CSV table of C-alpha atoms in Angstrom, one decimal:
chain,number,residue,atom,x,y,z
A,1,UNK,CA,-12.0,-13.7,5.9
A,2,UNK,CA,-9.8,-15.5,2.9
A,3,UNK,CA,-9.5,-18.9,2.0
A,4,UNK,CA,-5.8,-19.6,4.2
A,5,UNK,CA,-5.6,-22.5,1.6
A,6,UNK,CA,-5.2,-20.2,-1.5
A,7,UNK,CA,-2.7,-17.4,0.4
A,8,UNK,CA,-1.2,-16.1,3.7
A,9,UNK,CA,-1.2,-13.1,5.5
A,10,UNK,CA,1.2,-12.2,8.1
A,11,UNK,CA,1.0,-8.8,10.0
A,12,UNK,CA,4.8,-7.3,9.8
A,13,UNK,CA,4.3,-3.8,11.3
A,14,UNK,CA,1.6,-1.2,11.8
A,15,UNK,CA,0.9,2.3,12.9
A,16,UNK,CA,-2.0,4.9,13.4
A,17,UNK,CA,-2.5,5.3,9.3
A,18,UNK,CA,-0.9,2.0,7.8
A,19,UNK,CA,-0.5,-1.7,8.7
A,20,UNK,CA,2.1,-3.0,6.6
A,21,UNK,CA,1.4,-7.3,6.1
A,22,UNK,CA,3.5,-9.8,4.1
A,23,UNK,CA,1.5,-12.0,1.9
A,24,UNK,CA,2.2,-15.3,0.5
A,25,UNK,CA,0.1,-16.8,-2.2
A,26,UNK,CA,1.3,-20.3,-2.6
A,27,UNK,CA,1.9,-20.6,-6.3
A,28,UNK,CA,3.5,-16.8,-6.6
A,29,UNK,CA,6.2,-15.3,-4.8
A,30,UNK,CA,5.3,-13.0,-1.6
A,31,UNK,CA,4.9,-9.7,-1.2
A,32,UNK,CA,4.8,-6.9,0.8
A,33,UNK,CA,1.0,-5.1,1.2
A,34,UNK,CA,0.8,-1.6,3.1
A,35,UNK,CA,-3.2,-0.9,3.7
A,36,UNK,CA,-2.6,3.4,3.5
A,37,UNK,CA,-5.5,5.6,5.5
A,38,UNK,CA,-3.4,8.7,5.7
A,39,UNK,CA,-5.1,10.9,8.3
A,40,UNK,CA,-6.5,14.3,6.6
A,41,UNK,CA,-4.3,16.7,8.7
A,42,UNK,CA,-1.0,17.1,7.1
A,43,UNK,CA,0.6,17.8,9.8
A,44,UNK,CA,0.0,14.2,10.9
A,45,UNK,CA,0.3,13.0,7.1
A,46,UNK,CA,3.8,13.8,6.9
A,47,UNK,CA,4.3,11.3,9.5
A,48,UNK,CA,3.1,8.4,7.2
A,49,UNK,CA,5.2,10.2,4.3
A,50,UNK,CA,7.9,9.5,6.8
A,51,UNK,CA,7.1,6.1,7.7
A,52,UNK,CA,7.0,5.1,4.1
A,53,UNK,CA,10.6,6.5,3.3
A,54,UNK,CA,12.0,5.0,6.4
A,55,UNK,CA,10.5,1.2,5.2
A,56,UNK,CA,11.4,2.0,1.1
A,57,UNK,CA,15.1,2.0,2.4
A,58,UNK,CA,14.5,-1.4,4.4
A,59,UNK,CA,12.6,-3.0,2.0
A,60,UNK,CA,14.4,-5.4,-0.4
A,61,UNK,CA,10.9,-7.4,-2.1
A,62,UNK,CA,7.9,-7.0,-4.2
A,63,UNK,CA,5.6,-4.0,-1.8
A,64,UNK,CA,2.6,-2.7,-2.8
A,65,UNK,CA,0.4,0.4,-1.2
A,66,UNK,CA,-3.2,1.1,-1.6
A,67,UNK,CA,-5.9,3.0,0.3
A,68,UNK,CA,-6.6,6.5,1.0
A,69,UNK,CA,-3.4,8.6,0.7
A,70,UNK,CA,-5.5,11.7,1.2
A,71,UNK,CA,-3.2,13.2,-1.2
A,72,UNK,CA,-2.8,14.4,-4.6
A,73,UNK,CA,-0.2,14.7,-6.8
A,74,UNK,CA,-1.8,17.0,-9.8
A,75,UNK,CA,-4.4,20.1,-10.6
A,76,UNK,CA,-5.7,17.4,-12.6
A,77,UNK,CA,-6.9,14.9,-9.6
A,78,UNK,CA,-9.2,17.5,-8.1
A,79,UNK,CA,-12.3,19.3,-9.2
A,80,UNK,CA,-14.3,22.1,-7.5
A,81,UNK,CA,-13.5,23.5,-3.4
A,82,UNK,CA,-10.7,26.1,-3.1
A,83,UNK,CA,-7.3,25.9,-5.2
A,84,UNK,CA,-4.9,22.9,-5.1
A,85,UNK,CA,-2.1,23.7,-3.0
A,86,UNK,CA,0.8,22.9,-5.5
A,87,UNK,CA,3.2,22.6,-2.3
A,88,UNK,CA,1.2,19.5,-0.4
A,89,UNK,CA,0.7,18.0,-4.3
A,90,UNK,CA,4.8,18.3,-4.6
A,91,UNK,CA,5.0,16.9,-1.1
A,92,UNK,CA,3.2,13.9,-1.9
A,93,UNK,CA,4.9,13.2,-5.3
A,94,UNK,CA,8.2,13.6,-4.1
A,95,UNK,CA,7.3,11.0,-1.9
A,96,UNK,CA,6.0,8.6,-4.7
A,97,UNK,CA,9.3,9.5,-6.7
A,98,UNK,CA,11.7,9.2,-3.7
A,99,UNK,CA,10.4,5.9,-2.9
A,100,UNK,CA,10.3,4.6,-6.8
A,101,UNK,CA,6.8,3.7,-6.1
A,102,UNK,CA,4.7,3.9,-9.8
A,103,UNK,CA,1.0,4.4,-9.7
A,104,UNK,CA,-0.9,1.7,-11.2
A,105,UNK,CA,-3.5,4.1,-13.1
A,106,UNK,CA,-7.1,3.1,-12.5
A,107,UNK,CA,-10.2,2.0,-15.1
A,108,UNK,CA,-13.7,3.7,-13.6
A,109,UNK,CA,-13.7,6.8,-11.6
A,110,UNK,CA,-10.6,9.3,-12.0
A,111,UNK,CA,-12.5,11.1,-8.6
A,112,UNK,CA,-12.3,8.4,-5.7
A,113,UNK,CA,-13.6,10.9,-2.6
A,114,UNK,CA,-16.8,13.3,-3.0
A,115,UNK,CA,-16.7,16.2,-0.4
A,116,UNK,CA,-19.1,18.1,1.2
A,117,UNK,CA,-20.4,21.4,-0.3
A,118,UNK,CA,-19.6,24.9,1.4
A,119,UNK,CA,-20.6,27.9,0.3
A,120,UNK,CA,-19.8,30.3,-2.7
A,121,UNK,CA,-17.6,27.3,-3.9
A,122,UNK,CA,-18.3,24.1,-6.0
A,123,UNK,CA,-18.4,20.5,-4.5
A,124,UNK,CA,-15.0,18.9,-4.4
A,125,UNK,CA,-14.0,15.9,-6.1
A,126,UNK,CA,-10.6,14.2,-5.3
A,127,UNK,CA,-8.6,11.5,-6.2
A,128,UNK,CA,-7.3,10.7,-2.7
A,129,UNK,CA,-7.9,6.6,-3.2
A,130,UNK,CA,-5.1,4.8,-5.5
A,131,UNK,CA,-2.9,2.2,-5.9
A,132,UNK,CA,1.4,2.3,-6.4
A,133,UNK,CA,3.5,-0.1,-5.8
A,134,UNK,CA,7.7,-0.8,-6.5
A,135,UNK,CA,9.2,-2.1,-9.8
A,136,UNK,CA,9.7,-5.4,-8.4
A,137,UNK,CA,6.0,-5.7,-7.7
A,138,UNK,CA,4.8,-4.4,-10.6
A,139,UNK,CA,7.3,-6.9,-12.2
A,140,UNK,CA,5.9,-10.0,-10.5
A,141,UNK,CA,2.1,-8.8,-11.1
A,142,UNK,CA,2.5,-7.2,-14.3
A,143,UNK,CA,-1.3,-7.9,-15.7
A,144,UNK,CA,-2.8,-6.2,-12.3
A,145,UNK,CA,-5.1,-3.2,-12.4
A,146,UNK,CA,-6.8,-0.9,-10.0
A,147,UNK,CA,-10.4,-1.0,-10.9
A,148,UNK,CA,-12.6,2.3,-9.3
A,149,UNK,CA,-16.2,1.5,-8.7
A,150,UNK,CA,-18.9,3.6,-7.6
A,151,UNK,CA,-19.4,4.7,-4.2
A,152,UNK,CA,-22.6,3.4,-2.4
A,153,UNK,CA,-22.6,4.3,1.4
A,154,UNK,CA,-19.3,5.9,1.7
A,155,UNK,CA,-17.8,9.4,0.3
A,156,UNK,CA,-14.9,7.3,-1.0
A,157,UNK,CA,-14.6,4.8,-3.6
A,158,UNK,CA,-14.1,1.4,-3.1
A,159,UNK,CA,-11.3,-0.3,-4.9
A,160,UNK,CA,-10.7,-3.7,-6.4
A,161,UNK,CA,-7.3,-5.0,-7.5
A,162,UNK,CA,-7.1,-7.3,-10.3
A,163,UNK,CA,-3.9,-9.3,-9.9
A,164,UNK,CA,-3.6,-11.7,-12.6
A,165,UNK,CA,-6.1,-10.5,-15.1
A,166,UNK,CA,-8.4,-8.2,-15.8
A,167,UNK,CA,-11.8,-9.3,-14.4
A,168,UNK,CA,-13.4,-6.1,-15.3
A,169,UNK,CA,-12.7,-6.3,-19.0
């Protein structure tokens, strides 16, 4: 699905919401990429959380996360539904802190997931899609940017990463 000729990938671990891969471009040095789809119940979540804190302590090279963390960390990355839960927001940023992993910001879309309607109550909006990564990533790829673009079939999202220059702009 990539041209092997421009850049590696090789599968280092993987669970039920994450496969973590090392990739190797050949003119850069590699990295680490975890592909995130945190499950929705948060029971299960706070396994991943887990998971991620046990591999920040192992890991010693460039790693970068993206996908659906089906979290937020803010009032401010929600709209509409019932009221944040300030707890599961402070769950999910201690996480982000504890591991040092930064948030790349975004250009497009601050709401990456539409959800469904329910009576006497708004439609949600969340910003459950993103992109963070270590220092020593963002170090190594310091011109990359998370670009949102709108959703076509799906109630998420999609997300393109920009590694060496903004192609969006």
């Amino acid at each position: 699905m990539w041209n092997q000729a421009s850049f590696s990938v090789e599968l280092v671990e993987k669970g039920e919401q994450y496969i973590l891969t090392r990739i190797t471009f050949h003119n850069k040095k590699p990295f680490l990429f975890s592909a995130i789809y945190a499950n929705p119940r948060l029971e299960k979540r706070k396994e991943l959380w887990d998971t991620v804190r046990r591999q920040h302590a192992m890991i010693q090279e460039p790693w970068m996360l993206a996908g659906d963390f089906n979290d937020i960390v803010s009032t401010e990355e929600k709209r509409g539904g019932a009221p944040v839960d300030l707890n599961v927001c402070a769950t999910f940023g201690s996480v982000l802190d504890n591991c040092q992993l930064l948030d790349l910001g975004y250009s497009g879309p601050l709401f990456t997931w539409k959800g469904p309607k329910f009576q006497h109550l708004d439609r949600v909006f969340k910003r459950l899609d993103r992109v963070v990564a270590n220092a020593q990533w963002r170090m190594a790829f310091d011109e990359a940017v998370a670009h949102v673009i709108p959703r076509v079939y799906s109630d998420h999202c999609p997300i393109i990463l920009s590694l060496d220059k903004d192609i969006f702009g």
